[in-house]
Every structure is written in structure tokens, then in C-alpha cells.
Amino acid sequence: MKRLLCLLSLIATVSSAASFGVVRMDPALASIAKKTSSKRSNKVTPLRMTTPPPEDVVAKSSVLSSLKNNKKLIVPITAITTISMTTIAAFTGHLPGPVVDATAPQFFANLPFGVLFSGSHEAYSPALIYRDLAATIFSILAALLFVKSCTYPVLVGTVKPRDSRKLIHTFSAPLFILVWPLFSNAYGARVFASIVPLLNALRLILAGSSSTTTNNGDNTTGDGSESELAQAISRSGNAEEALGGPFVYCMVLLFFTFFCFTDSPVGIVSVATMAVGDGLADLIGRRYGSTNKWAFNKDKSVAGSAAFVAGAMLGSFGLISWLTALGVMDPLVGLSTIGLIGRLLVISVLCAAVELIPAGDDNWSVPISAAVLSSYLLT
């Protein structure tokens, strides 16, 4: 039946074309055509018909096309789902409120929900829940606005992708930490705050999956829902770069937000060293480091390392001072301002040395080194 329908359709198409597009030949041309056709009269070209694709293949193709078109809905749906689930968990008592008596060792106190081991906690009141909910929504919108302000100039050609990538790298995490005072002192507030880097990580996954393969086998930024982000953070135009350093960056921020938050300076120093230190090292090093490369690593420069130390130290000191001044984080006992700056300088110098090691990925090695050093020197 399908073949019969195709045949009827073909006949109707041919007849329609004949009725609208008949061309009359000149007699001389007709004579030439007749002679040519007579020479090829022995060659018969059979009529070949293709079988229409099965209905299940057509349906699958339709579903895939629909999913591709609806990719832009993945992040909003995930945001609504995670925020709703976290809010329900808070209202039903599954997230702890403010800590009353922390008596367990610091190790347990810093674990997610470690408050259950460290002593009693108050109830997560509706006022605190609404505060954390509002802070989460504000942080998500502010993050979208900031990233858009960095990606749009790349789209119009006023900023290079590598500069946009490092601007996002340098400022996104510190700006996020600056809004932590908007969250409450409930222990469960860290769960709300963790939604922000989680959504950014999801955006990077979508950006990395938006690549298309060219005829030469190269992957380029395609027409995915986050293709603008992929183009802005890609050095070479390969969208899969979003799944490298930028994705690790979000995972590190998610880890320290969820595990440390405002409990200790360890997370603050680790994130600031990774973001501000490493970001400024690249921005300054590419502009002023061409004549002062390190002998053992030609990809790094003295100017970049100096910018790393200054950025990591000032970023860490500024964020710690901000959180302690607003009462969000407890002051560091036994450390004066000069003592804090001196220890942050030691941490920054040692992490800059780790960043110079040609082996490994500094997106992992730098924050891990900063966490180990700050755990020893600041707690």
C-alpha cells in the first residue's frame, strides 16, 4: 500500500510539473535530441523507488527534534524543581536550623548536616526559609545577569573569548560569596546556596553538548541552548572546553559552598585562590609576561605569578573581612589583622608555586592546596 501511494504521488507530481512547466523545443534542437536519444535507445534506466521510513523512525526523529528545541527549558525546570524540593525539605523539618550547641569535633561540624553530630539546633523557622529562598532566587538572577554581561560582548565582537572566560573565572565566585550574608544563619541555608553553582554547572554541561562536528572533524559551538556561553568561554571555538576548567570551577565552588559555607575560612580561601589568583595570573601574564617567562615553565611568567599572589591574598582577605564584619562568619581567634595577612601571603605564595608545576590541572591542584594550607594555618 505504501508503494502504491508513493507511485500515485509521483505520478501526480510529474503531471503537475508537466502542466505548469512544459517547454517547447526549437526544431533544430529537437532534431539533435532525437539523434542523441536514438544512440542511447538500448540503455534502459530502471525506475527506483525508496521505501518511506518506518513510523517508529519518524516518531523518534520527531521526539529528538522536540528535545533539541526544548533544551532551553532544562535549566528553568531544574531550577524550579531543586528550589521547590529544598523548600519542602526545610518546611518539613528535614533541614536543620541555626546551631545551638556545637560540641563535637570540628570535622563533624563541617560535614553536610554535621550539625546532627555536633549538638542541638533550632527549628528552621518559616521566616528563615523565606529569607533563604529569596536569597537563592536573587543569587541565580544576579549570576545570569553577570554571565550575560560577559558573554554578550563576545557575541558582538568587542571582547575576545579568552578574556571573557577569565573575567567570569575571576569574579563570579567572589561575587557569589559577597551575597552570602543575604542567607540566614540556619545550617540548612547552605543547601539553598548550593543550588546556584549547581545550576551553573548544568549550564556548562549544556554548553559543552551544544557543539557540532564540521566536515574536518572539528567541534565548534553549535546552536544549542547555551551556545552563547560556550562561545564566550572557549579559547579555540570548541564548545567542549566548557566541560573542562569551567566545569571543574563550578564543582569546586559547589563543594566548598556545601561543605564549608560560612563555618570556617577554609572554603573562602580555597575559592578566592582558585578564582582571583588563577584568573588574574592569566589576565596579567598574557599582557605583561612575554619578556619574563619562568625558565622551567615557558607557559607561565613572573608577572602572572606576582598577580596570582596579590589577587589570592587580597581576595581572601577581603572576603574574610566582609563576612566577619557582617557577623556571618566568626572572627579568627588569636589572629590579628597583620597575622592574618601574613598567613594568607604564605598560602598564596605556596599555591602560586603549585600553579607553576607543568603537570596536572591547576583547577584541582590550586584549591586543594589552598584548602590544606588554610586548614593548617587558619584553624
mmCIF file of C-alpha atoms in Angstrom:
data_model
loop_
_atom_site.group_PDB
_atom_site.id
_atom_site.type_symbol
_atom_site.label_atom_id
_atom_site.label_comp_id
_atom_site.label_asym_id
_atom_site.label_seq_id
_atom_site.Cartn_x
_atom_site.Cartn_y
_atom_site.Cartn_z
ATOM 1 C CA MET A 1 0.000 0.000 0.000
ATOM 2 C CA LYS A 2 2.830 2.410 0.847
ATOM 3 C CA ARG A 3 4.483 1.731 -2.509
ATOM 4 C CA LEU A 4 1.177 2.344 -4.315
ATOM 5 C CA LEU A 5 0.687 5.642 -2.526
ATOM 6 C CA CYS A 6 4.231 6.718 -3.394
ATOM 7 C CA LEU A 7 3.636 5.808 -7.037
ATOM 8 C CA LEU A 8 0.388 7.787 -7.180
ATOM 9 C CA SER A 9 2.105 10.728 -5.520
ATOM 10 C CA LEU A 10 4.956 10.570 -8.015
ATOM 11 C CA ILE A 11 2.524 10.470 -10.966
ATOM 12 C CA ALA A 12 0.599 13.435 -9.580
ATOM 13 C CA THR A 13 3.814 15.397 -9.098
ATOM 14 C CA VAL A 14 5.021 14.684 -12.625
ATOM 15 C CA SER A 15 1.674 15.590 -14.147
ATOM 16 C CA SER A 16 1.556 18.833 -12.190
ATOM 17 C CA ALA A 17 5.052 19.737 -13.312
ATOM 18 C CA ALA A 18 4.089 18.972 -16.890
ATOM 19 C CA SER A 19 1.028 21.174 -16.716
ATOM 20 C CA PHE A 20 2.932 24.156 -15.291
ATOM 21 C CA GLY A 21 6.326 23.823 -16.900
ATOM 22 C CA VAL A 22 6.114 22.389 -20.426
ATOM 23 C CA VAL A 23 8.986 23.713 -22.563
ATOM 24 C CA ARG A 24 8.711 23.760 -26.350
ATOM 25 C CA MET A 25 11.934 22.943 -28.168
ATOM 26 C CA ASP A 26 13.284 24.591 -31.273
ATOM 27 C CA PRO A 27 13.035 22.211 -34.325
ATOM 28 C CA ALA A 28 16.826 22.136 -34.715
ATOM 29 C CA LEU A 29 17.274 21.281 -31.018
ATOM 30 C CA ALA A 30 14.570 18.664 -31.314
ATOM 31 C CA SER A 31 16.448 17.001 -34.180
ATOM 32 C CA ILE A 32 19.655 16.884 -32.167
ATOM 33 C CA ALA A 33 17.812 15.469 -29.177
ATOM 34 C CA LYS A 34 16.199 12.803 -31.367
ATOM 35 C CA LYS A 35 19.593 11.681 -32.738
ATOM 36 C CA THR A 36 21.069 11.585 -29.226
ATOM 37 C CA SER A 37 18.177 9.574 -27.847
ATOM 38 C CA SER A 38 18.419 7.084 -30.673
ATOM 39 C CA LYS A 39 22.056 6.351 -29.763
ATOM 40 C CA ARG A 40 21.042 5.613 -26.171
ATOM 41 C CA SER A 41 17.896 3.705 -27.027
ATOM 42 C CA ASN A 42 19.454 0.427 -25.963
ATOM 43 C CA LYS A 43 20.141 1.721 -22.436
ATOM 44 C CA VAL A 44 17.205 1.415 -20.139
ATOM 45 C CA THR A 45 17.277 3.232 -16.775
ATOM 46 C CA PRO A 46 15.008 1.452 -14.339
ATOM 47 C CA LEU A 47 12.748 3.484 -12.075
ATOM 48 C CA ARG A 48 13.880 3.119 -8.481
ATOM 49 C CA MET A 49 11.597 3.878 -5.587
ATOM 50 C CA THR A 50 12.643 4.342 -1.989
ATOM 51 C CA THR A 51 10.575 2.928 0.808
ATOM 52 C CA PRO A 52 9.368 5.578 3.259
ATOM 53 C CA PRO A 53 10.963 5.333 6.705
ATOM 54 C CA PRO A 54 9.022 3.290 9.265
ATOM 55 C CA GLU A 55 6.647 5.128 11.540
ATOM 56 C CA ASP A 56 8.770 4.433 14.624
ATOM 57 C CA VAL A 57 11.819 6.075 12.995
ATOM 58 C CA VAL A 58 9.753 9.126 12.108
ATOM 59 C CA ALA A 59 8.398 9.321 15.664
ATOM 60 C CA LYS A 60 11.891 9.005 17.161
ATOM 61 C CA SER A 61 13.182 11.762 14.899
ATOM 62 C CA SER A 62 10.278 13.958 15.948
ATOM 63 C CA VAL A 63 10.999 13.374 19.637
ATOM 64 C CA LEU A 64 14.690 14.180 19.224
ATOM 65 C CA SER A 65 13.835 17.352 17.331
ATOM 66 C CA SER A 66 11.407 18.330 20.077
ATOM 67 C CA LEU A 67 14.013 17.716 22.781
ATOM 68 C CA LYS A 68 16.563 19.801 20.900
ATOM 69 C CA ASN A 69 14.100 22.655 20.579
ATOM 70 C CA ASN A 70 13.159 22.427 24.272
ATOM 71 C CA LYS A 71 16.746 22.435 25.592
ATOM 72 C CA LYS A 72 16.269 25.964 26.807
ATOM 73 C CA LEU A 73 13.709 24.678 29.299
ATOM 74 C CA ILE A 74 16.136 22.323 31.061
ATOM 75 C CA VAL A 75 17.758 24.945 33.299
ATOM 76 C CA PRO A 76 14.481 26.696 34.336
ATOM 77 C CA ILE A 77 12.784 23.372 35.052
ATOM 78 C CA THR A 78 15.787 22.176 37.075
ATOM 79 C CA ALA A 79 15.866 25.459 39.000
ATOM 80 C CA ILE A 80 12.173 25.269 39.877
ATOM 81 C CA THR A 81 12.487 21.609 40.854
ATOM 82 C CA THR A 82 15.548 21.969 43.086
ATOM 83 C CA ILE A 83 14.270 25.132 44.772
ATOM 84 C CA SER A 84 10.875 23.510 45.397
ATOM 85 C CA MET A 85 12.359 20.318 46.808
ATOM 86 C CA THR A 86 14.743 22.232 49.086
ATOM 87 C CA THR A 87 11.942 24.483 50.332
ATOM 88 C CA ILE A 88 9.705 21.483 51.062
ATOM 89 C CA ALA A 89 12.574 19.770 52.884
ATOM 90 C CA ALA A 90 13.050 22.864 55.033
ATOM 91 C CA PHE A 91 9.351 23.212 55.873
ATOM 92 C CA THR A 92 9.037 19.518 56.749
ATOM 93 C CA GLY A 93 11.973 19.649 59.176
ATOM 94 C CA HIS A 94 14.467 17.716 57.060
ATOM 95 C CA LEU A 95 16.905 20.636 57.036
ATOM 96 C CA PRO A 96 18.344 21.850 60.362
ATOM 97 C CA GLY A 97 18.005 25.420 61.559
ATOM 98 C CA PRO A 98 20.559 27.517 63.487
ATOM 99 C CA VAL A 99 23.067 25.636 65.630
ATOM 100 C CA VAL A 100 22.560 25.940 69.382
ATOM 101 C CA ASP A 101 25.372 23.910 70.896
ATOM 102 C CA ALA A 102 28.296 22.698 68.786
ATOM 103 C CA THR A 103 30.186 20.283 70.995
ATOM 104 C CA ALA A 104 31.505 17.688 68.534
ATOM 105 C CA PRO A 105 34.943 17.863 66.870
ATOM 106 C CA GLN A 106 35.309 20.350 64.054
ATOM 107 C CA PHE A 107 35.474 17.548 61.488
ATOM 108 C CA PHE A 108 31.846 16.588 62.130
ATOM 109 C CA ALA A 109 30.715 20.199 62.407
ATOM 110 C CA ASN A 110 31.938 20.883 58.859
ATOM 111 C CA LEU A 111 30.199 17.907 57.284
ATOM 112 C CA PRO A 112 26.886 18.392 55.465
ATOM 113 C CA PHE A 113 24.233 18.036 58.145
ATOM 114 C CA GLY A 114 27.136 17.579 60.574
ATOM 115 C CA VAL A 115 25.131 19.659 63.000
ATOM 116 C CA LEU A 116 23.299 16.449 63.793
ATOM 117 C CA PHE A 117 26.576 15.206 65.300
ATOM 118 C CA SER A 118 27.683 18.496 66.814
ATOM 119 C CA GLY A 119 24.789 19.172 69.128
ATOM 120 C CA SER A 120 21.294 20.575 69.066
ATOM 121 C CA HIS A 121 19.810 23.005 66.603
ATOM 122 C CA GLU A 122 16.764 25.185 66.440
ATOM 123 C CA ALA A 123 13.875 24.683 64.103
ATOM 124 C CA TYR A 124 14.119 26.063 60.585
ATOM 125 C CA SER A 125 11.508 28.790 61.008
ATOM 126 C CA PRO A 126 9.352 29.982 58.067
ATOM 127 C CA ALA A 127 10.965 33.430 58.255
ATOM 128 C CA LEU A 128 14.431 31.927 57.762
ATOM 129 C CA ILE A 129 13.176 29.674 54.973
ATOM 130 C CA TYR A 130 11.627 32.580 53.071
ATOM 131 C CA ARG A 131 14.820 34.574 53.561
ATOM 132 C CA ASP A 132 16.975 31.789 52.120
ATOM 133 C CA LEU A 133 14.503 31.243 49.303
ATOM 134 C CA ALA A 134 14.641 34.925 48.346
ATOM 135 C CA ALA A 135 18.450 34.960 48.612
ATOM 136 C CA THR A 136 18.674 31.920 46.321
ATOM 137 C CA ILE A 137 16.432 33.441 43.652
ATOM 138 C CA PHE A 138 18.334 36.731 43.814
ATOM 139 C CA SER A 139 21.682 34.941 43.509
ATOM 140 C CA ILE A 140 20.513 32.938 40.484
ATOM 141 C CA LEU A 141 19.252 36.034 38.689
ATOM 142 C CA ALA A 142 22.387 38.016 39.578
ATOM 143 C CA ALA A 143 24.589 35.181 38.277
ATOM 144 C CA LEU A 144 22.658 35.080 34.999
ATOM 145 C CA LEU A 145 22.980 38.840 34.612
ATOM 146 C CA PHE A 146 26.715 38.803 35.340
ATOM 147 C CA VAL A 147 27.435 35.967 32.906
ATOM 148 C CA LYS A 148 25.309 37.674 30.257
ATOM 149 C CA SER A 149 27.285 40.897 30.709
ATOM 150 C CA CYS A 150 30.454 38.896 29.958
ATOM 151 C CA THR A 151 29.140 36.753 27.097
ATOM 152 C CA TYR A 152 27.269 39.380 25.092
ATOM 153 C CA PRO A 153 30.394 41.470 24.276
ATOM 154 C CA VAL A 154 31.914 38.295 22.817
ATOM 155 C CA LEU A 155 28.826 37.774 20.697
ATOM 156 C CA VAL A 156 29.109 41.252 19.186
ATOM 157 C CA GLY A 157 32.882 41.006 18.815
ATOM 158 C CA THR A 158 34.045 43.642 21.309
ATOM 159 C CA VAL A 159 35.708 41.195 23.730
ATOM 160 C CA LYS A 160 37.798 38.134 22.970
ATOM 161 C CA PRO A 161 36.504 34.772 24.262
ATOM 162 C CA ARG A 162 39.645 34.171 26.321
ATOM 163 C CA ASP A 163 39.248 37.490 28.149
ATOM 164 C CA SER A 164 35.559 36.808 28.769
ATOM 165 C CA ARG A 165 36.421 33.364 30.103
ATOM 166 C CA LYS A 166 38.900 34.786 32.617
ATOM 167 C CA LEU A 167 36.593 37.623 33.662
ATOM 168 C CA ILE A 168 33.941 35.055 34.544
ATOM 169 C CA HIS A 169 36.608 32.919 36.220
ATOM 170 C CA THR A 170 37.961 35.803 38.309
ATOM 171 C CA PHE A 171 34.778 37.457 39.534
ATOM 172 C CA SER A 172 31.858 35.006 39.522
ATOM 173 C CA ALA A 173 32.801 33.071 42.678
ATOM 174 C CA PRO A 174 33.841 36.128 44.769
ATOM 175 C CA LEU A 175 30.653 37.948 43.775
ATOM 176 C CA PHE A 176 28.651 34.917 44.861
ATOM 177 C CA ILE A 177 30.415 34.862 48.237
ATOM 178 C CA LEU A 178 29.678 38.570 48.659
ATOM 179 C CA VAL A 179 25.937 37.805 48.735
ATOM 180 C CA TRP A 180 26.247 35.053 51.357
ATOM 181 C CA PRO A 181 25.162 37.498 54.105
ATOM 182 C CA LEU A 182 21.738 37.517 52.436
ATOM 183 C CA PHE A 183 21.278 33.922 53.597
ATOM 184 C CA SER A 184 20.203 33.103 57.136
ATOM 185 C CA ASN A 185 22.262 31.522 59.900
ATOM 186 C CA ALA A 186 20.341 28.250 59.561
ATOM 187 C CA TYR A 187 22.563 25.266 58.890
ATOM 188 C CA GLY A 188 20.321 24.291 56.005
ATOM 189 C CA ALA A 189 20.940 27.631 54.268
ATOM 190 C CA ARG A 190 23.981 26.077 52.597
ATOM 191 C CA VAL A 191 21.677 23.722 50.721
ATOM 192 C CA PHE A 192 19.795 26.681 49.260
ATOM 193 C CA ALA A 193 23.074 28.417 48.384
ATOM 194 C CA SER A 194 24.439 25.294 46.683
ATOM 195 C CA ILE A 195 21.671 25.475 44.088
ATOM 196 C CA VAL A 196 23.431 28.447 42.443
ATOM 197 C CA PRO A 197 26.701 26.694 41.435
ATOM 198 C CA LEU A 198 24.712 23.553 40.663
ATOM 199 C CA LEU A 199 22.672 25.384 38.017
ATOM 200 C CA ASN A 200 25.800 26.993 36.605
ATOM 201 C CA ALA A 201 27.359 23.543 36.269
ATOM 202 C CA LEU A 202 24.250 22.385 34.408
ATOM 203 C CA ARG A 203 24.535 25.350 32.038
ATOM 204 C CA LEU A 204 28.126 24.350 31.284
ATOM 205 C CA ILE A 205 27.043 20.775 30.546
ATOM 206 C CA LEU A 206 24.509 22.101 28.058
ATOM 207 C CA ALA A 207 27.101 24.474 26.618
ATOM 208 C CA GLY A 208 29.564 21.629 26.153
ATOM 209 C CA SER A 209 26.919 19.483 24.480
ATOM 210 C CA SER A 210 25.988 22.243 22.010
ATOM 211 C CA SER A 211 28.988 21.530 19.778
ATOM 212 C CA THR A 212 28.596 20.466 16.168
ATOM 213 C CA THR A 213 31.133 18.496 14.146
ATOM 214 C CA THR A 214 32.404 20.050 10.927
ATOM 215 C CA ASN A 215 33.490 18.195 7.795
ATOM 216 C CA ASN A 216 37.067 18.353 9.052
ATOM 217 C CA GLY A 217 36.134 16.594 12.270
ATOM 218 C CA ASP A 218 36.460 19.714 14.436
ATOM 219 C CA ASN A 219 33.914 20.553 17.104
ATOM 220 C CA THR A 220 32.559 24.089 17.049
ATOM 221 C CA THR A 221 29.962 25.977 19.021
ATOM 222 C CA GLY A 222 26.587 24.990 17.659
ATOM 223 C CA ASP A 223 23.026 26.163 18.044
ATOM 224 C CA GLY A 224 22.405 24.705 21.493
ATOM 225 C CA SER A 225 20.601 26.481 24.307
ATOM 226 C CA GLU A 226 23.907 27.648 25.789
ATOM 227 C CA SER A 227 25.874 28.217 22.582
ATOM 228 C CA GLU A 228 26.490 31.865 23.528
ATOM 229 C CA LEU A 229 28.059 30.774 26.818
ATOM 230 C CA ALA A 230 30.118 28.124 25.024
ATOM 231 C CA GLN A 231 31.423 30.689 22.567
ATOM 232 C CA ALA A 232 32.322 33.133 25.349
ATOM 233 C CA ILE A 233 34.334 30.699 27.458
ATOM 234 C CA SER A 234 36.012 28.807 24.638
ATOM 235 C CA ARG A 235 39.599 29.617 23.705
ATOM 236 C CA SER A 236 39.546 27.853 20.338
ATOM 237 C CA GLY A 237 35.852 27.821 19.438
ATOM 238 C CA ASN A 238 35.428 24.242 20.688
ATOM 239 C CA ALA A 239 32.293 24.106 22.819
ATOM 240 C CA GLU A 240 33.564 21.045 24.685
ATOM 241 C CA GLU A 241 36.029 23.291 26.537
ATOM 242 C CA ALA A 242 33.094 24.224 28.784
ATOM 243 C CA LEU A 243 33.324 20.726 30.263
ATOM 244 C CA GLY A 244 36.968 21.267 31.246
ATOM 245 C CA GLY A 245 38.212 24.037 33.521
ATOM 246 C CA PRO A 246 34.923 25.994 33.787
ATOM 247 C CA PHE A 247 33.019 22.873 34.868
ATOM 248 C CA VAL A 248 35.690 21.981 37.441
ATOM 249 C CA TYR A 249 35.458 25.573 38.708
ATOM 250 C CA CYS A 250 31.714 25.167 39.367
ATOM 251 C CA MET A 251 32.247 21.805 41.038
ATOM 252 C CA VAL A 252 34.870 23.273 43.386
ATOM 253 C CA LEU A 253 32.564 26.163 44.246
ATOM 254 C CA LEU A 254 29.685 23.750 44.831
ATOM 255 C CA PHE A 255 31.858 21.570 47.078
ATOM 256 C CA PHE A 256 33.061 24.372 49.343
ATOM 257 C CA THR A 257 29.640 26.031 49.452
ATOM 258 C CA PHE A 258 28.003 22.808 50.566
ATOM 259 C CA PHE A 259 30.713 21.583 52.917
ATOM 260 C CA CYS A 260 32.133 24.774 54.430
ATOM 261 C CA PHE A 261 29.917 27.777 53.667
ATOM 262 C CA THR A 262 30.470 30.297 56.498
ATOM 263 C CA ASP A 263 31.668 27.777 59.097
ATOM 264 C CA SER A 264 35.372 28.373 58.516
ATOM 265 C CA PRO A 265 37.731 30.372 56.280
ATOM 266 C CA VAL A 266 38.931 27.217 54.501
ATOM 267 C CA GLY A 267 36.318 27.392 51.762
ATOM 268 C CA ILE A 268 36.716 31.159 51.364
ATOM 269 C CA VAL A 269 40.493 30.966 50.894
ATOM 270 C CA SER A 270 40.286 27.970 48.557
ATOM 271 C CA VAL A 271 37.705 29.585 46.290
ATOM 272 C CA ALA A 272 39.391 33.009 46.292
ATOM 273 C CA THR A 273 42.775 31.484 45.450
ATOM 274 C CA MET A 274 41.303 29.478 42.590
ATOM 275 C CA ALA A 275 39.170 32.331 41.232
ATOM 276 C CA VAL A 276 41.021 35.595 41.819
ATOM 277 C CA GLY A 277 44.576 34.273 41.962
ATOM 278 C CA ASP A 278 44.451 31.991 38.933
ATOM 279 C CA GLY A 279 42.247 34.405 36.975
ATOM 280 C CA LEU A 280 44.498 37.422 37.410
ATOM 281 C CA ALA A 281 47.585 35.316 36.711
ATOM 282 C CA ASP A 282 46.298 34.626 33.209
ATOM 283 C CA LEU A 283 44.972 38.137 32.523
ATOM 284 C CA ILE A 284 48.152 39.887 33.689
ATOM 285 C CA GLY A 285 50.561 37.247 32.464
ATOM 286 C CA ARG A 286 49.350 37.376 28.858
ATOM 287 C CA ARG A 287 49.765 41.153 28.754
ATOM 288 C CA TYR A 288 52.929 41.748 30.735
ATOM 289 C CA GLY A 289 54.649 38.375 30.937
ATOM 290 C CA SER A 290 56.037 37.888 27.442
ATOM 291 C CA THR A 291 59.542 39.016 28.475
ATOM 292 C CA ASN A 292 59.740 37.389 31.936
ATOM 293 C CA LYS A 293 58.889 33.719 31.449
ATOM 294 C CA TRP A 294 59.972 31.209 34.060
ATOM 295 C CA ALA A 295 62.913 29.084 32.902
ATOM 296 C CA PHE A 296 61.295 25.781 33.894
ATOM 297 C CA ASN A 297 57.814 26.601 32.555
ATOM 298 C CA LYS A 298 57.602 28.807 29.470
ATOM 299 C CA ASP A 299 53.805 28.928 29.718
ATOM 300 C CA LYS A 300 53.997 30.902 32.984
ATOM 301 C CA SER A 301 55.541 34.268 33.733
ATOM 302 C CA VAL A 302 56.869 36.176 36.739
ATOM 303 C CA ALA A 303 54.235 38.876 36.153
ATOM 304 C CA GLY A 304 51.496 36.286 36.171
ATOM 305 C CA SER A 305 52.778 34.659 39.367
ATOM 306 C CA ALA A 306 53.007 38.049 41.091
ATOM 307 C CA ALA A 307 49.422 38.782 40.055
ATOM 308 C CA PHE A 308 48.407 35.353 41.385
ATOM 309 C CA VAL A 309 49.906 36.053 44.825
ATOM 310 C CA ALA A 310 48.442 39.556 45.057
ATOM 311 C CA GLY A 311 44.999 38.504 43.815
ATOM 312 C CA ALA A 312 44.747 35.410 46.005
ATOM 313 C CA MET A 313 45.880 37.228 49.148
ATOM 314 C CA LEU A 314 43.738 40.344 48.660
ATOM 315 C CA GLY A 315 40.725 38.320 47.534
ATOM 316 C CA SER A 316 40.906 36.005 50.542
ATOM 317 C CA PHE A 317 41.487 38.847 52.994
ATOM 318 C CA GLY A 318 38.690 40.957 51.520
ATOM 319 C CA LEU A 319 36.093 38.170 51.589
ATOM 320 C CA ILE A 320 37.003 37.049 55.124
ATOM 321 C CA SER A 321 36.860 40.647 56.352
ATOM 322 C CA TRP A 322 33.491 41.148 54.614
ATOM 323 C CA LEU A 323 31.885 38.089 56.197
ATOM 324 C CA THR A 324 33.294 38.654 59.668
ATOM 325 C CA ALA A 325 32.378 42.356 59.646
ATOM 326 C CA LEU A 326 28.753 41.487 58.893
ATOM 327 C CA GLY A 327 28.700 38.799 61.573
ATOM 328 C CA VAL A 328 28.153 35.981 59.092
ATOM 329 C CA MET A 329 31.402 34.240 59.985
ATOM 330 C CA ASP A 330 33.054 34.120 63.411
ATOM 331 C CA PRO A 331 36.301 36.119 63.740
ATOM 332 C CA LEU A 332 39.505 34.089 63.629
ATOM 333 C CA VAL A 333 40.571 33.596 67.234
ATOM 334 C CA GLY A 334 44.169 34.509 68.057
ATOM 335 C CA LEU A 335 44.905 36.190 64.735
ATOM 336 C CA SER A 336 45.412 39.906 64.335
ATOM 337 C CA THR A 337 44.939 41.637 61.003
ATOM 338 C CA ILE A 338 48.690 41.604 60.353
ATOM 339 C CA GLY A 339 48.903 37.954 61.355
ATOM 340 C CA LEU A 340 46.034 37.049 59.022
ATOM 341 C CA ILE A 341 47.628 38.906 56.107
ATOM 342 C CA GLY A 342 50.962 37.209 56.748
ATOM 343 C CA ARG A 343 49.456 33.724 56.737
ATOM 344 C CA LEU A 344 47.378 34.464 53.662
ATOM 345 C CA LEU A 345 50.562 35.638 51.953
ATOM 346 C CA VAL A 346 52.256 32.324 52.757
ATOM 347 C CA ILE A 347 49.261 30.392 51.414
ATOM 348 C CA SER A 348 49.175 32.488 48.250
ATOM 349 C CA VAL A 349 52.902 32.102 47.545
ATOM 350 C CA LEU A 350 52.805 28.331 48.011
ATOM 351 C CA CYS A 351 49.692 27.988 45.835
ATOM 352 C CA ALA A 352 51.360 30.122 43.157
ATOM 353 C CA ALA A 353 54.243 27.661 43.230
ATOM 354 C CA VAL A 354 51.785 24.779 42.800
ATOM 355 C CA GLU A 355 50.251 26.609 39.839
ATOM 356 C CA LEU A 356 53.676 26.719 38.162
ATOM 357 C CA ILE A 357 54.001 22.927 38.116
ATOM 358 C CA PRO A 358 53.593 21.943 34.448
ATOM 359 C CA ALA A 359 51.947 18.618 35.292
ATOM 360 C CA GLY A 360 48.363 18.234 36.445
ATOM 361 C CA ASP A 361 45.358 20.541 36.290
ATOM 362 C CA ASP A 362 45.605 23.712 38.399
ATOM 363 C CA ASN A 363 41.804 23.905 38.592
ATOM 364 C CA TRP A 364 42.094 20.986 41.006
ATOM 365 C CA SER A 365 45.581 21.372 42.451
ATOM 366 C CA VAL A 366 45.299 25.048 43.450
ATOM 367 C CA PRO A 367 42.070 24.881 45.526
ATOM 368 C CA ILE A 368 43.114 21.582 47.129
ATOM 369 C CA SER A 369 46.490 23.067 48.113
ATOM 370 C CA ALA A 370 44.787 26.184 49.451
ATOM 371 C CA ALA A 371 42.357 24.074 51.491
ATOM 372 C CA VAL A 372 45.147 22.014 53.064
ATOM 373 C CA LEU A 373 47.269 25.066 53.878
ATOM 374 C CA SER A 374 44.415 27.146 55.261
ATOM 375 C CA SER A 375 43.202 24.222 57.379
ATOM 376 C CA TYR A 376 46.657 24.140 58.972
ATOM 377 C CA LEU A 377 47.378 27.884 59.209
ATOM 378 C CA LEU A 378 43.954 29.434 59.857
ATOM 379 C CA THR A 379 42.004 26.971 62.034
#
